[in-house]
Coordinates of C-alpha atoms in Angstrom, one line a residue:
X1 CA 42.3 15.6 -1.6
X2 CA 41.4 12.4 0.4
X3 CA 42.0 9.1 -1.4
X4 CA 38.9 7.5 0.3
X5 CA 35.4 8.7 1.0
X6 CA 32.3 7.0 2.4
X7 CA 28.9 7.9 1.0
X8 CA 25.9 7.2 3.2
X9 CA 22.6 6.6 1.4
X10 CA 19.5 7.0 3.6
X11 CA 16.1 5.9 2.5
X12 CA 12.6 5.8 3.9
X13 CA 9.7 4.0 2.2
X14 CA 6.0 3.4 2.7
X15 CA 5.6 5.8 5.6
X16 CA 1.9 6.1 4.7
X17 CA 1.3 9.4 6.5
X18 CA 2.6 8.3 9.9
X19 CA 4.2 11.1 11.8
X20 CA 3.3 10.5 15.5
X21 CA 4.4 7.5 17.5
X22 CA 1.0 6.1 18.3
X23 CA -2.0 4.2 16.8
X24 CA -5.0 6.2 15.8
X25 CA -7.4 3.5 16.7
X26 CA -6.7 3.4 20.4
X27 CA -3.9 6.0 21.1
X28 CA -1.4 3.3 22.2
X29 CA 2.3 3.9 21.7
X30 CA 3.8 2.6 18.5
X31 CA 7.5 2.6 17.5
X32 CA 6.9 4.2 14.1
X33 CA 6.5 7.5 12.4
X34 CA 8.4 10.4 10.8
X35 CA 9.0 12.0 14.1
X36 CA 11.2 9.0 15.2
X37 CA 12.8 8.7 11.8
X38 CA 13.7 12.4 11.8
X39 CA 15.7 11.9 15.0
X40 CA 17.5 9.0 13.4
X41 CA 18.1 10.9 10.1
X42 CA 19.6 13.9 11.9
X43 CA 21.9 11.8 14.0
X44 CA 23.1 9.6 11.1
X45 CA 23.7 12.6 8.8
X46 CA 25.8 14.3 11.4
X47 CA 28.0 11.2 11.5
X48 CA 28.3 10.9 7.8
X49 CA 31.0 12.3 5.5
X50 CA 28.6 12.8 2.6
X51 CA 25.1 11.6 2.3
X52 CA 21.9 11.3 0.1
X53 CA 18.4 11.1 1.6
X54 CA 15.6 9.6 -0.5
X55 CA 11.9 8.8 0.1
X56 CA 10.9 5.7 -1.9
X57 CA 7.1 6.4 -2.1
X58 CA 3.7 5.9 -0.5
X59 CA 4.3 9.0 1.6
X60 CA 1.2 11.3 1.5
X61 CA -1.6 8.7 2.2
X62 CA -2.5 6.3 4.9
X63 CA -3.5 7.9 8.2
X64 CA -6.6 9.8 9.4
X65 CA -4.3 12.9 9.4
X66 CA -3.6 12.6 5.7
X67 CA -7.2 11.8 5.0
X68 CA -8.4 14.8 7.0
X69 CA -5.9 17.1 5.3
X70 CA -6.9 16.0 1.8
X71 CA -10.6 16.6 2.6
X72 CA -10.7 19.6 4.9
X73 CA -7.3 21.4 5.0
X74 CA -6.2 21.4 1.4
X75 CA -5.8 25.2 1.5
X76 CA -2.9 24.6 3.9
X77 CA 0.6 23.2 3.0
X78 CA 0.9 19.4 3.1
X79 CA 2.4 18.5 6.5
X80 CA 4.2 15.5 5.0
X81 CA 6.0 17.7 2.5
X82 CA 6.8 20.3 5.1
X83 CA 8.6 17.6 7.2
X84 CA 10.6 16.3 4.2
X85 CA 11.6 19.8 3.3
X86 CA 12.7 20.4 6.8
X87 CA 14.8 17.3 6.8
X88 CA 16.3 18.3 3.4
X89 CA 15.4 15.3 1.4
X90 CA 17.3 15.1 -1.9
X91 CA 14.6 13.3 -3.8
X92 CA 11.3 11.3 -3.6
X93 CA 9.8 8.6 -5.7
X94 CA 6.1 8.3 -6.7
X95 CA 4.4 5.4 -5.0
X96 CA 1.1 3.9 -6.0
X97 CA -0.8 5.4 -3.1
X98 CA 0.4 8.9 -4.0
X99 CA -2.5 8.9 -6.5
X100 CA -5.2 8.0 -4.0
X101 CA -6.4 11.5 -3.2
X102 CA -6.4 12.6 -6.8
X103 CA -4.1 14.3 -9.3
X104 CA -4.6 17.9 -7.9
X105 CA -3.5 16.9 -4.4
X106 CA -0.5 15.0 -5.7
X107 CA 0.4 17.9 -8.0
X108 CA 0.2 20.3 -5.1
X109 CA 2.5 18.1 -3.0
X110 CA 5.0 18.0 -5.8
X111 CA 4.9 21.8 -6.2
X112 CA 5.4 22.4 -2.5
X113 CA 8.5 20.1 -2.4
X114 CA 12.0 21.5 -2.2
X115 CA 13.2 18.3 -3.9
X116 CA 12.3 16.5 -7.1
X117 CA 9.8 13.6 -7.4
X118 CA 11.2 10.9 -9.7
X119 CA 9.2 8.5 -11.8
X120 CA 11.1 7.5 -15.0
X121 CA 8.4 5.0 -16.0
X122 CA 5.3 7.1 -15.5
X123 CA 4.6 8.7 -18.9
X124 CA 2.1 10.9 -20.7
X125 CA 0.2 8.3 -22.7
X126 CA 0.3 10.5 -25.8
X127 CA 3.8 11.9 -25.9
X128 CA 5.5 9.2 -23.8
X129 CA 7.4 11.9 -22.0
X130 CA 7.9 11.5 -18.2
X131 CA 4.9 12.9 -16.4
X132 CA 6.8 14.4 -13.5
X133 CA 9.5 15.8 -15.7
X134 CA 12.5 14.3 -13.9
X135 CA 13.5 10.7 -14.3
X136 CA 16.6 11.1 -12.3
X137 CA 18.5 13.3 -9.8
X138 CA 22.2 14.2 -9.9
X139 CA 24.1 15.1 -6.7
X140 CA 27.7 16.2 -7.0
X141 CA 29.7 16.5 -3.8
X142 CA 32.5 19.0 -3.1
X143 CA 35.2 16.2 -3.6
X144 CA 33.9 15.7 -7.2
X145 CA 32.1 12.5 -6.5
X146 CA 28.9 12.3 -8.6
X147 CA 25.8 10.2 -7.7
X148 CA 22.7 9.6 -9.8
X149 CA 19.4 8.5 -8.3
X150 CA 16.8 7.1 -10.8
X151 CA 13.2 6.7 -9.6
X152 CA 10.8 4.1 -10.9
X153 CA 7.6 2.7 -9.5
X154 CA 5.4 -0.4 -9.8
X155 CA 3.7 -0.6 -13.2
X156 CA 0.6 -2.2 -11.7
X157 CA -1.0 1.1 -10.6
X158 CA -3.8 1.0 -13.3
X159 CA -5.0 -2.3 -11.7
X160 CA -5.8 -0.5 -8.5
X161 CA -6.3 3.2 -9.0
X162 CA -9.5 5.2 -9.9
X163 CA -9.4 5.9 -13.6
X164 CA -9.8 9.6 -13.2
X165 CA -6.8 9.8 -10.9
X166 CA -4.4 8.4 -13.6
X167 CA -6.1 9.7 -16.7
X168 CA -3.8 10.2 -19.7
X169 CA -0.9 8.4 -17.9
X170 CA 1.0 5.3 -19.0
X171 CA 2.9 3.0 -16.7
X172 CA 5.9 1.4 -18.3
X173 CA 7.7 -1.7 -16.9
X174 CA 10.4 -0.5 -14.5
X175 CA 12.8 -2.9 -16.2
X176 CA 12.2 -1.5 -19.7
X177 CA 12.5 2.0 -18.4
X178 CA 15.8 1.4 -16.6
X179 CA 17.2 -0.4 -19.6
X180 CA 16.7 2.8 -21.5
X181 CA 17.7 5.4 -18.9
X182 CA 20.8 3.8 -17.3
X183 CA 22.8 3.7 -20.6
X184 CA 21.7 7.3 -21.1
X185 CA 22.9 8.4 -17.7
X186 CA 26.1 6.5 -18.0
X187 CA 26.9 8.2 -21.3
X188 CA 25.6 11.7 -20.5
X189 CA 26.3 12.1 -16.8
X190 CA 29.2 9.7 -16.2
X191 CA 28.3 9.1 -12.5
X192 CA 30.5 7.4 -10.0
X193 CA 27.5 5.5 -8.5
X194 CA 24.0 4.7 -9.9
X195 CA 21.2 4.3 -7.3
X196 CA 17.8 3.1 -8.3
X197 CA 14.9 3.9 -6.0
X198 CA 12.1 1.6 -6.9
X199 CA 8.6 1.7 -5.4
X200 CA 8.1 -2.0 -6.0
X201 CA 9.3 -5.2 -4.4
X202 CA 10.7 -8.7 -5.1
X203 CA 8.9 -11.2 -7.3
X204 CA 11.4 -14.0 -6.4
X205 CA 13.2 -15.3 -3.4
X206 CA 16.4 -13.3 -2.8
X207 CA 18.5 -16.4 -2.1
X208 CA 17.1 -19.0 -4.5
X209 CA 15.6 -17.0 -7.3
X210 CA 12.4 -19.1 -7.1
X211 CA 9.2 -17.2 -7.8
X212 CA 7.3 -16.1 -4.7
X213 CA 4.3 -14.7 -6.4
X214 CA 2.5 -14.7 -9.7
X215 CA 4.7 -12.9 -12.3
X216 CA 2.3 -10.0 -13.1
X217 CA 4.8 -7.2 -13.3
X218 CA 3.7 -5.7 -10.0
X219 CA 7.1 -6.4 -8.5
X220 CA 10.2 -6.5 -10.7
X221 CA 13.1 -5.9 -8.2
X222 CA 14.7 -9.3 -8.8
X223 CA 14.5 -8.9 -12.6
X224 CA 16.0 -5.3 -12.3
X225 CA 19.0 -6.7 -10.5
X226 CA 19.6 -9.6 -12.9
X227 CA 18.6 -8.0 -16.2
X228 CA 19.7 -4.4 -16.0
X229 CA 23.4 -3.7 -15.9
X230 CA 25.0 -0.8 -14.2
X231 CA 23.0 -0.5 -11.0
X232 CA 25.1 -0.3 -7.8
X233 CA 22.3 0.1 -5.2
X234 CA 18.6 -0.7 -5.4
X235 CA 16.2 0.7 -2.8
X236 CA 12.9 -1.1 -2.8
X237 CA 9.5 -0.9 -1.1
X238 CA 5.8 -1.5 -1.6
X239 CA 5.8 -5.0 0.0
X240 CA 6.4 -3.6 3.5
X241 CA 9.3 -5.9 4.1
X242 CA 12.4 -5.5 6.2
X243 CA 15.4 -6.4 4.0
X244 CA 19.0 -5.6 4.8
X245 CA 22.4 -7.0 4.0
X246 CA 21.0 -8.1 0.6
X247 CA 23.0 -8.5 -2.6
X248 CA 21.6 -9.8 -5.9
X249 CA 24.0 -10.1 -8.9
X250 CA 26.3 -7.6 -7.1
X251 CA 23.6 -5.0 -6.5
X252 CA 23.1 -4.0 -2.9
X253 CA 19.4 -4.2 -2.1
X254 CA 17.5 -2.8 0.9
X255 CA 13.8 -2.3 2.0
X256 CA 12.9 -0.4 5.2
X257 CA 9.5 -1.8 6.1
X258 CA 6.5 0.5 6.5
X259 CA 5.0 3.3 8.6
X260 CA 8.4 4.6 9.5
X261 CA 9.6 1.7 11.6
X262 CA 13.1 1.8 10.2
X263 CA 15.6 3.8 8.3
X264 CA 17.5 2.2 5.5
X265 CA 21.2 2.9 5.3
X266 CA 23.6 1.9 2.5
X267 CA 27.3 2.7 3.2
X268 CA 29.5 2.9 0.1
X269 CA 33.2 3.3 0.3
X270 CA 35.0 4.8 -2.6
X271 CA 38.7 4.9 -3.4
X272 CA 40.4 7.4 -5.7
X273 CA 42.0 5.9 -8.8
X274 CA 43.6 8.7 -10.8
X275 CA 40.6 11.0 -11.6
X276 CA 38.0 8.4 -10.9
X277 CA 36.1 7.4 -7.8
X278 CA 35.8 3.6 -7.7
X279 CA 33.5 1.6 -5.4
X280 CA 35.5 -0.5 -3.0
X281 CA 32.9 -1.7 -0.6
X282 CA 29.1 -1.7 -0.1
X283 CA 27.2 -2.5 3.0
X284 CA 23.4 -2.1 3.7
X285 CA 21.5 -2.2 7.0
X286 CA 18.3 -1.1 8.7
X287 CA 18.3 1.2 11.7
X288 CA 15.2 0.6 13.9
X289 CA 13.1 3.5 15.2
X290 CA 12.4 1.4 18.3
X291 CA 13.3 3.2 21.6
X292 CA 14.2 6.4 19.6
X293 CA 12.5 9.5 21.1
X294 CA 10.7 11.5 18.4
X295 CA 12.1 14.8 17.2
X296 CA 9.8 17.3 18.9
X297 CA 10.5 20.0 16.3
X298 CA 9.3 17.7 13.5
X299 CA 6.2 16.8 15.5
X300 CA 5.5 20.5 16.0
X301 CA 5.2 21.0 12.3
X302 CA 2.2 18.7 12.2
X303 CA 0.6 19.7 15.5
X304 CA -2.0 22.0 14.0
X305 CA -3.1 19.3 11.5
X306 CA -3.1 16.6 14.2
X307 CA -5.3 18.6 16.6
X308 CA -7.9 19.2 13.9
X309 CA -7.8 15.5 13.0
X310 CA -8.2 14.3 16.6
X311 CA -11.2 16.5 17.2
X312 CA -12.8 15.1 14.0
X313 CA -12.0 11.6 15.0
X314 CA -13.7 11.9 18.3
X315 CA -17.0 13.0 16.7
X316 CA -19.8 10.6 17.5
X317 CA -21.6 9.6 14.3
X318 CA -24.2 7.0 15.5
X319 CA -24.9 4.1 17.9
X320 CA -24.8 0.3 17.7
X321 CA -27.5 -1.5 19.5
X322 CA -25.6 -4.7 20.1
X323 CA -22.1 -6.1 19.5
X324 CA -20.1 -5.2 16.4
X325 CA -16.7 -5.4 17.9
X326 CA -14.0 -7.8 16.6
X327 CA -12.4 -10.1 19.2
X328 CA -10.6 -12.4 16.8
X329 CA -9.6 -11.1 13.4
X330 CA -9.3 -14.6 11.9
X331 CA -12.7 -15.6 13.3
X332 CA -14.2 -12.6 11.6
X333 CA -13.0 -13.9 8.3
X334 CA -13.8 -17.6 8.9
X335 CA -17.4 -17.0 10.1
X336 CA -19.8 -14.3 9.3
X337 CA -19.3 -11.1 11.4
X338 CA -21.9 -8.3 11.7
X339 CA -19.3 -5.6 10.8
X340 CA -18.8 -7.2 7.4
X341 CA -22.5 -7.6 6.9
X342 CA -22.9 -4.0 7.8
X343 CA -20.3 -2.8 5.3
X344 CA -21.9 -4.8 2.6
X345 CA -25.3 -3.4 3.5
X346 CA -23.9 0.2 3.2
X347 CA -22.5 -0.7 -0.2
X348 CA -25.7 -2.2 -1.5
X349 CA -27.8 0.7 -0.3
X350 CA -25.4 3.3 -1.9
X351 CA -25.3 1.4 -5.2
X352 CA -28.9 0.0 -5.4
X353 CA -27.7 -3.5 -6.0
X354 CA -28.6 -6.9 -4.5
X355 CA -25.0 -8.3 -4.4
X356 CA -22.0 -6.9 -2.7
X357 CA -18.5 -8.0 -1.6
X358 CA -16.0 -6.5 0.7
X359 CA -13.0 -7.4 2.8
X360 CA -11.7 -6.9 6.4
X361 CA -8.8 -4.7 5.4
X362 CA -6.2 -5.0 8.2
X363 CA -5.2 -7.0 11.2
X364 CA -5.9 -4.3 13.8
X365 CA -9.5 -3.7 12.8
X366 CA -11.4 -3.1 16.1
X367 CA -15.0 -3.3 14.9
X368 CA -17.6 -0.7 16.0
X369 CA -18.5 0.0 19.7
X370 CA -21.8 1.2 21.1
X371 CA -21.0 4.9 20.3
X372 CA -19.4 5.0 16.9
X373 CA -16.9 7.8 16.2
X374 CA -15.1 8.7 13.0
X375 CA -12.0 7.2 14.7
X376 CA -13.6 3.8 14.7
X377 CA -14.8 4.1 11.1
X378 CA -11.4 5.0 9.7
X379 CA -9.7 2.5 12.0
X380 CA -11.8 -0.3 10.3
X381 CA -12.0 1.1 6.8
X382 CA -8.5 2.4 6.2
X383 CA -8.4 3.0 2.5
X384 CA -10.0 5.9 0.5
X385 CA -12.0 3.5 -1.7
X386 CA -14.9 4.5 -3.8
X387 CA -17.4 2.0 -5.2
X388 CA -18.1 0.5 -8.6
X389 CA -21.0 -1.6 -9.8
X390 CA -19.9 -4.1 -12.4
X391 CA -22.0 -6.3 -14.6
X392 CA -20.4 -9.8 -14.2
X393 CA -21.3 -13.4 -15.1
X394 CA -22.0 -16.2 -12.7
X395 CA -18.7 -17.7 -13.9
X396 CA -16.9 -14.4 -12.7
X397 CA -18.6 -14.7 -9.3
X398 CA -17.5 -18.3 -8.9
X399 CA -14.0 -17.4 -10.0
X400 CA -13.8 -14.6 -7.4
X401 CA -15.1 -16.8 -4.7
X402 CA -12.5 -19.4 -5.5
X403 CA -9.8 -16.7 -5.3
X404 CA -11.1 -15.9 -1.8
X405 CA -11.4 -19.6 -0.9
X406 CA -7.7 -20.0 -1.5
X407 CA -7.1 -17.8 1.6
X408 CA -7.6 -20.9 3.8
X409 CA -5.7 -24.1 4.2
X410 CA -6.6 -27.2 6.1
X411 CA -4.1 -28.6 8.7
X412 CA -5.1 -32.1 9.7
X413 CA -8.7 -32.9 9.2
X414 CA -10.5 -29.9 10.6
X415 CA -7.9 -27.2 11.6
X416 CA -8.2 -24.2 9.3
X417 CA -5.2 -21.9 8.9
X418 CA -4.3 -19.0 6.6
X419 CA -2.6 -19.9 3.3
X420 CA 1.0 -18.6 3.7
X421 CA 0.7 -17.0 0.2
X422 CA -1.5 -14.4 1.8
X423 CA 1.1 -13.6 4.4
X424 CA 4.4 -13.7 2.6
X425 CA 6.2 -11.9 1.1
X426 CA 3.6 -9.3 1.7
X427 CA 0.5 -9.6 4.0
X428 CA -2.6 -9.7 1.7
X429 CA -5.4 -10.4 4.1
X430 CA -7.4 -7.6 2.4
X431 CA -7.6 -9.9 -0.7
X432 CA -10.1 -12.2 1.0
X433 CA -13.6 -11.1 0.3
X434 CA -16.9 -11.9 1.9
X435 CA -20.1 -11.6 0.0
X436 CA -23.7 -10.5 0.7
X437 CA -26.8 -11.2 -1.5
X438 CA -25.7 -14.6 -2.6
X439 CA -25.6 -17.9 -0.7
X440 CA -22.4 -20.1 -0.8
X441 CA -20.2 -22.5 1.1
X442 CA -16.4 -22.9 1.0
X443 CA -15.2 -26.4 1.6
X444 CA -11.6 -26.1 2.6
X445 CA -11.0 -29.9 2.3
X446 CA -11.5 -29.7 -1.5
X447 CA -8.7 -28.7 -4.0
X448 CA -8.2 -25.0 -4.7
X449 CA -10.4 -24.0 -7.6
X450 CA -13.1 -26.4 -6.6
X451 CA -14.0 -25.3 -3.1
X452 CA -17.1 -23.2 -3.7
X453 CA -20.3 -25.2 -3.4
X454 CA -24.0 -24.6 -3.1
X455 CA -23.7 -21.2 -4.9
X456 CA -27.2 -19.5 -5.1
X457 CA -28.8 -16.2 -5.8
X458 CA -32.4 -15.7 -4.4
X459 CA -32.7 -19.4 -3.8
X460 CA -31.7 -20.4 -7.4
X461 CA -28.3 -21.7 -8.6
X462 CA -26.0 -19.0 -9.9
X463 CA -25.8 -19.7 -13.7
X464 CA -22.4 -19.5 -15.4
X465 CA -23.6 -17.4 -18.3
X466 CA -26.2 -15.3 -16.4
X467 CA -25.3 -11.7 -15.7
X468 CA -25.4 -10.1 -12.3
X469 CA -24.7 -6.6 -11.0
X470 CA -22.2 -6.5 -8.1
X471 CA -21.0 -3.6 -6.0
X472 CA -17.4 -3.6 -4.8
X473 CA -14.6 -1.2 -4.1
X474 CA -12.7 0.5 -6.9
X475 CA -9.5 -1.5 -6.2
X476 CA -11.3 -4.8 -6.6
X477 CA -13.3 -3.6 -9.6
X478 CA -10.0 -2.9 -11.4
X479 CA -8.9 -6.5 -10.8
X480 CA -6.7 -5.7 -7.9
X481 CA -5.6 -8.5 -5.6
X482 CA -5.6 -11.2 -8.2
X483 CA -9.2 -10.8 -9.1
X484 CA -8.5 -10.6 -12.9
X485 CA -12.0 -11.8 -13.7
X486 CA -13.3 -8.3 -12.9
X487 CA -10.9 -6.5 -15.1
X488 CA -12.5 -4.5 -18.0
X489 CA -16.0 -5.7 -17.1
X490 CA -18.8 -3.2 -17.9
X491 CA -19.2 -0.5 -15.3
X492 CA -22.9 0.0 -14.6
X493 CA -22.3 3.0 -12.2
X494 CA -19.7 4.5 -10.0
X495 CA -20.2 5.9 -6.5
X496 CA -17.3 8.4 -6.2
X497 CA -17.9 9.2 -2.5
X498 CA -15.3 7.5 -0.3
X499 CA -16.6 4.5 1.6
X500 CA -15.7 6.1 5.0
X501 CA -18.0 8.9 4.1
X502 CA -20.8 6.5 3.0
X503 CA -20.5 4.6 6.3
X504 CA -20.6 7.9 8.3
X505 CA -23.6 9.1 6.3
X506 CA -25.4 5.8 6.8
X507 CA -25.0 6.1 10.6
X508 CA -25.9 9.7 10.7
X509 CA -29.2 9.0 8.8
X510 CA -30.1 5.9 10.7
X511 CA -28.9 7.0 14.1
X512 CA -29.1 3.5 15.6
X513 CA -27.9 0.3 14.0
X514 CA -28.9 -3.2 15.0
X515 CA -26.1 -5.7 14.2
X516 CA -27.4 -8.6 12.1
X517 CA -26.3 -11.9 10.6
X518 CA -28.3 -13.7 7.9
X519 CA -25.9 -16.7 7.6
X520 CA -25.7 -16.5 3.8
X521 CA -22.2 -18.1 3.7
X522 CA -20.0 -20.5 5.7
X523 CA -16.7 -22.2 5.6
X524 CA -16.7 -26.0 6.2
X525 CA -14.1 -28.8 6.3
X526 CA -15.7 -31.6 4.4
X527 CA -19.3 -32.8 4.9
X528 CA -20.0 -29.6 6.8
X529 CA -17.7 -30.6 9.6
X530 CA -17.0 -28.3 12.6
X531 CA -13.9 -26.1 12.2
X532 CA -11.0 -25.7 14.6
X533 CA -9.2 -22.4 14.4
X534 CA -5.4 -22.1 14.7

């Protein structure tokens, strides 16, 4: 028997339904997707002595293909699962977006998988037993080397997800769960290596240990490395970062970005010592999917689903009599844009409220052209959000507006830029909201927390103790994005139809839409000064 062996650990994370190497909004080529990763995985596995292949979560949601499948092709097998089965994944971890389409679709995906889904810290709220049954996966190789993979996910899911999608579930701290499971695994399984696959990210700077975000428990990777003994490799995700060559407290850490742009590889060299395999070296890297031709056999698995999706995407829903396109994404947040006013108008009509807030969700939002297709709708509104109407106070509204106002920073006297906290370590531009039904100004020259001025509702000042009904997406209504003032507020009503469907239905009913701006809010830089944009 050989005295040395090299184990290759491969990981994908935050693929978000991307299979094909192009952008759904405009069809342009993109260096991402499972098709490209499949080619990398096959090539790398052929070169490896022994290997483990793991998906780290947020797999089954995120593209028009996965949305169309979840709404119209649910009688068919899930294409994402078919591909992972074909690639012979050893395990997958539950990500927060796995719940977006509901428990039944997630349960079906799990049942179709030839590999276990791991979630040691997702429990039945009554029995405290693991919901998915398996907290960890053992893989023993012919040479006797034994590896254990423990899966955990961010505990913050209840702050984002629809209540009915996570009913009767409890989400434990990943740190607390691992402190319980790792000693158990060490005692019962006696593995040669412990790999933790965590659908969560880093709450502190990897080099300095300084906090990089509010310590809410959403991300616990740094704490896992420093407070939980016995971990050899930590795979991370959720933040969509590209992290390689990382070590914290002796633990090798890695994070392979998002949408299938890179494959994580951790190489572990073992040496035989009597009857034991001991770790001699660890090395982590990311392998880019750029310039890698996709695996056609893998693309073929999804061709049927993709053809149906593309036909649906090209369906014309309605017309815009004017301009609702986005030329500059930052400008569309700095000054009123008819697309945002339109989204708020759809929300208010669906909910029957006078006040609404929404965000511009991603940096490639194109706006709406003259002939609006489903492709444009899902390219602008990329999440399967439903709506909630909350009863909130004027103080809550002011607090939410101050949270949004922190999105901006002033450079010099009049140049407005994005607060780096909304870009690093994870882009969070979707956490800047714009409101309809109230009038307000944001003065970027003032200190954070004191920027919102001239706040009115129907021409009268918004009173701190007065109550108002506001419609917003379910993510925000749960307090997601740092909007803790909305958490546990009375729910007046819920509109469970996805926002993309509400937008499509509004266009189908009204046929032609006239873009409008009522100038109910503005961003200024002291004394109403003109703004320069970076």
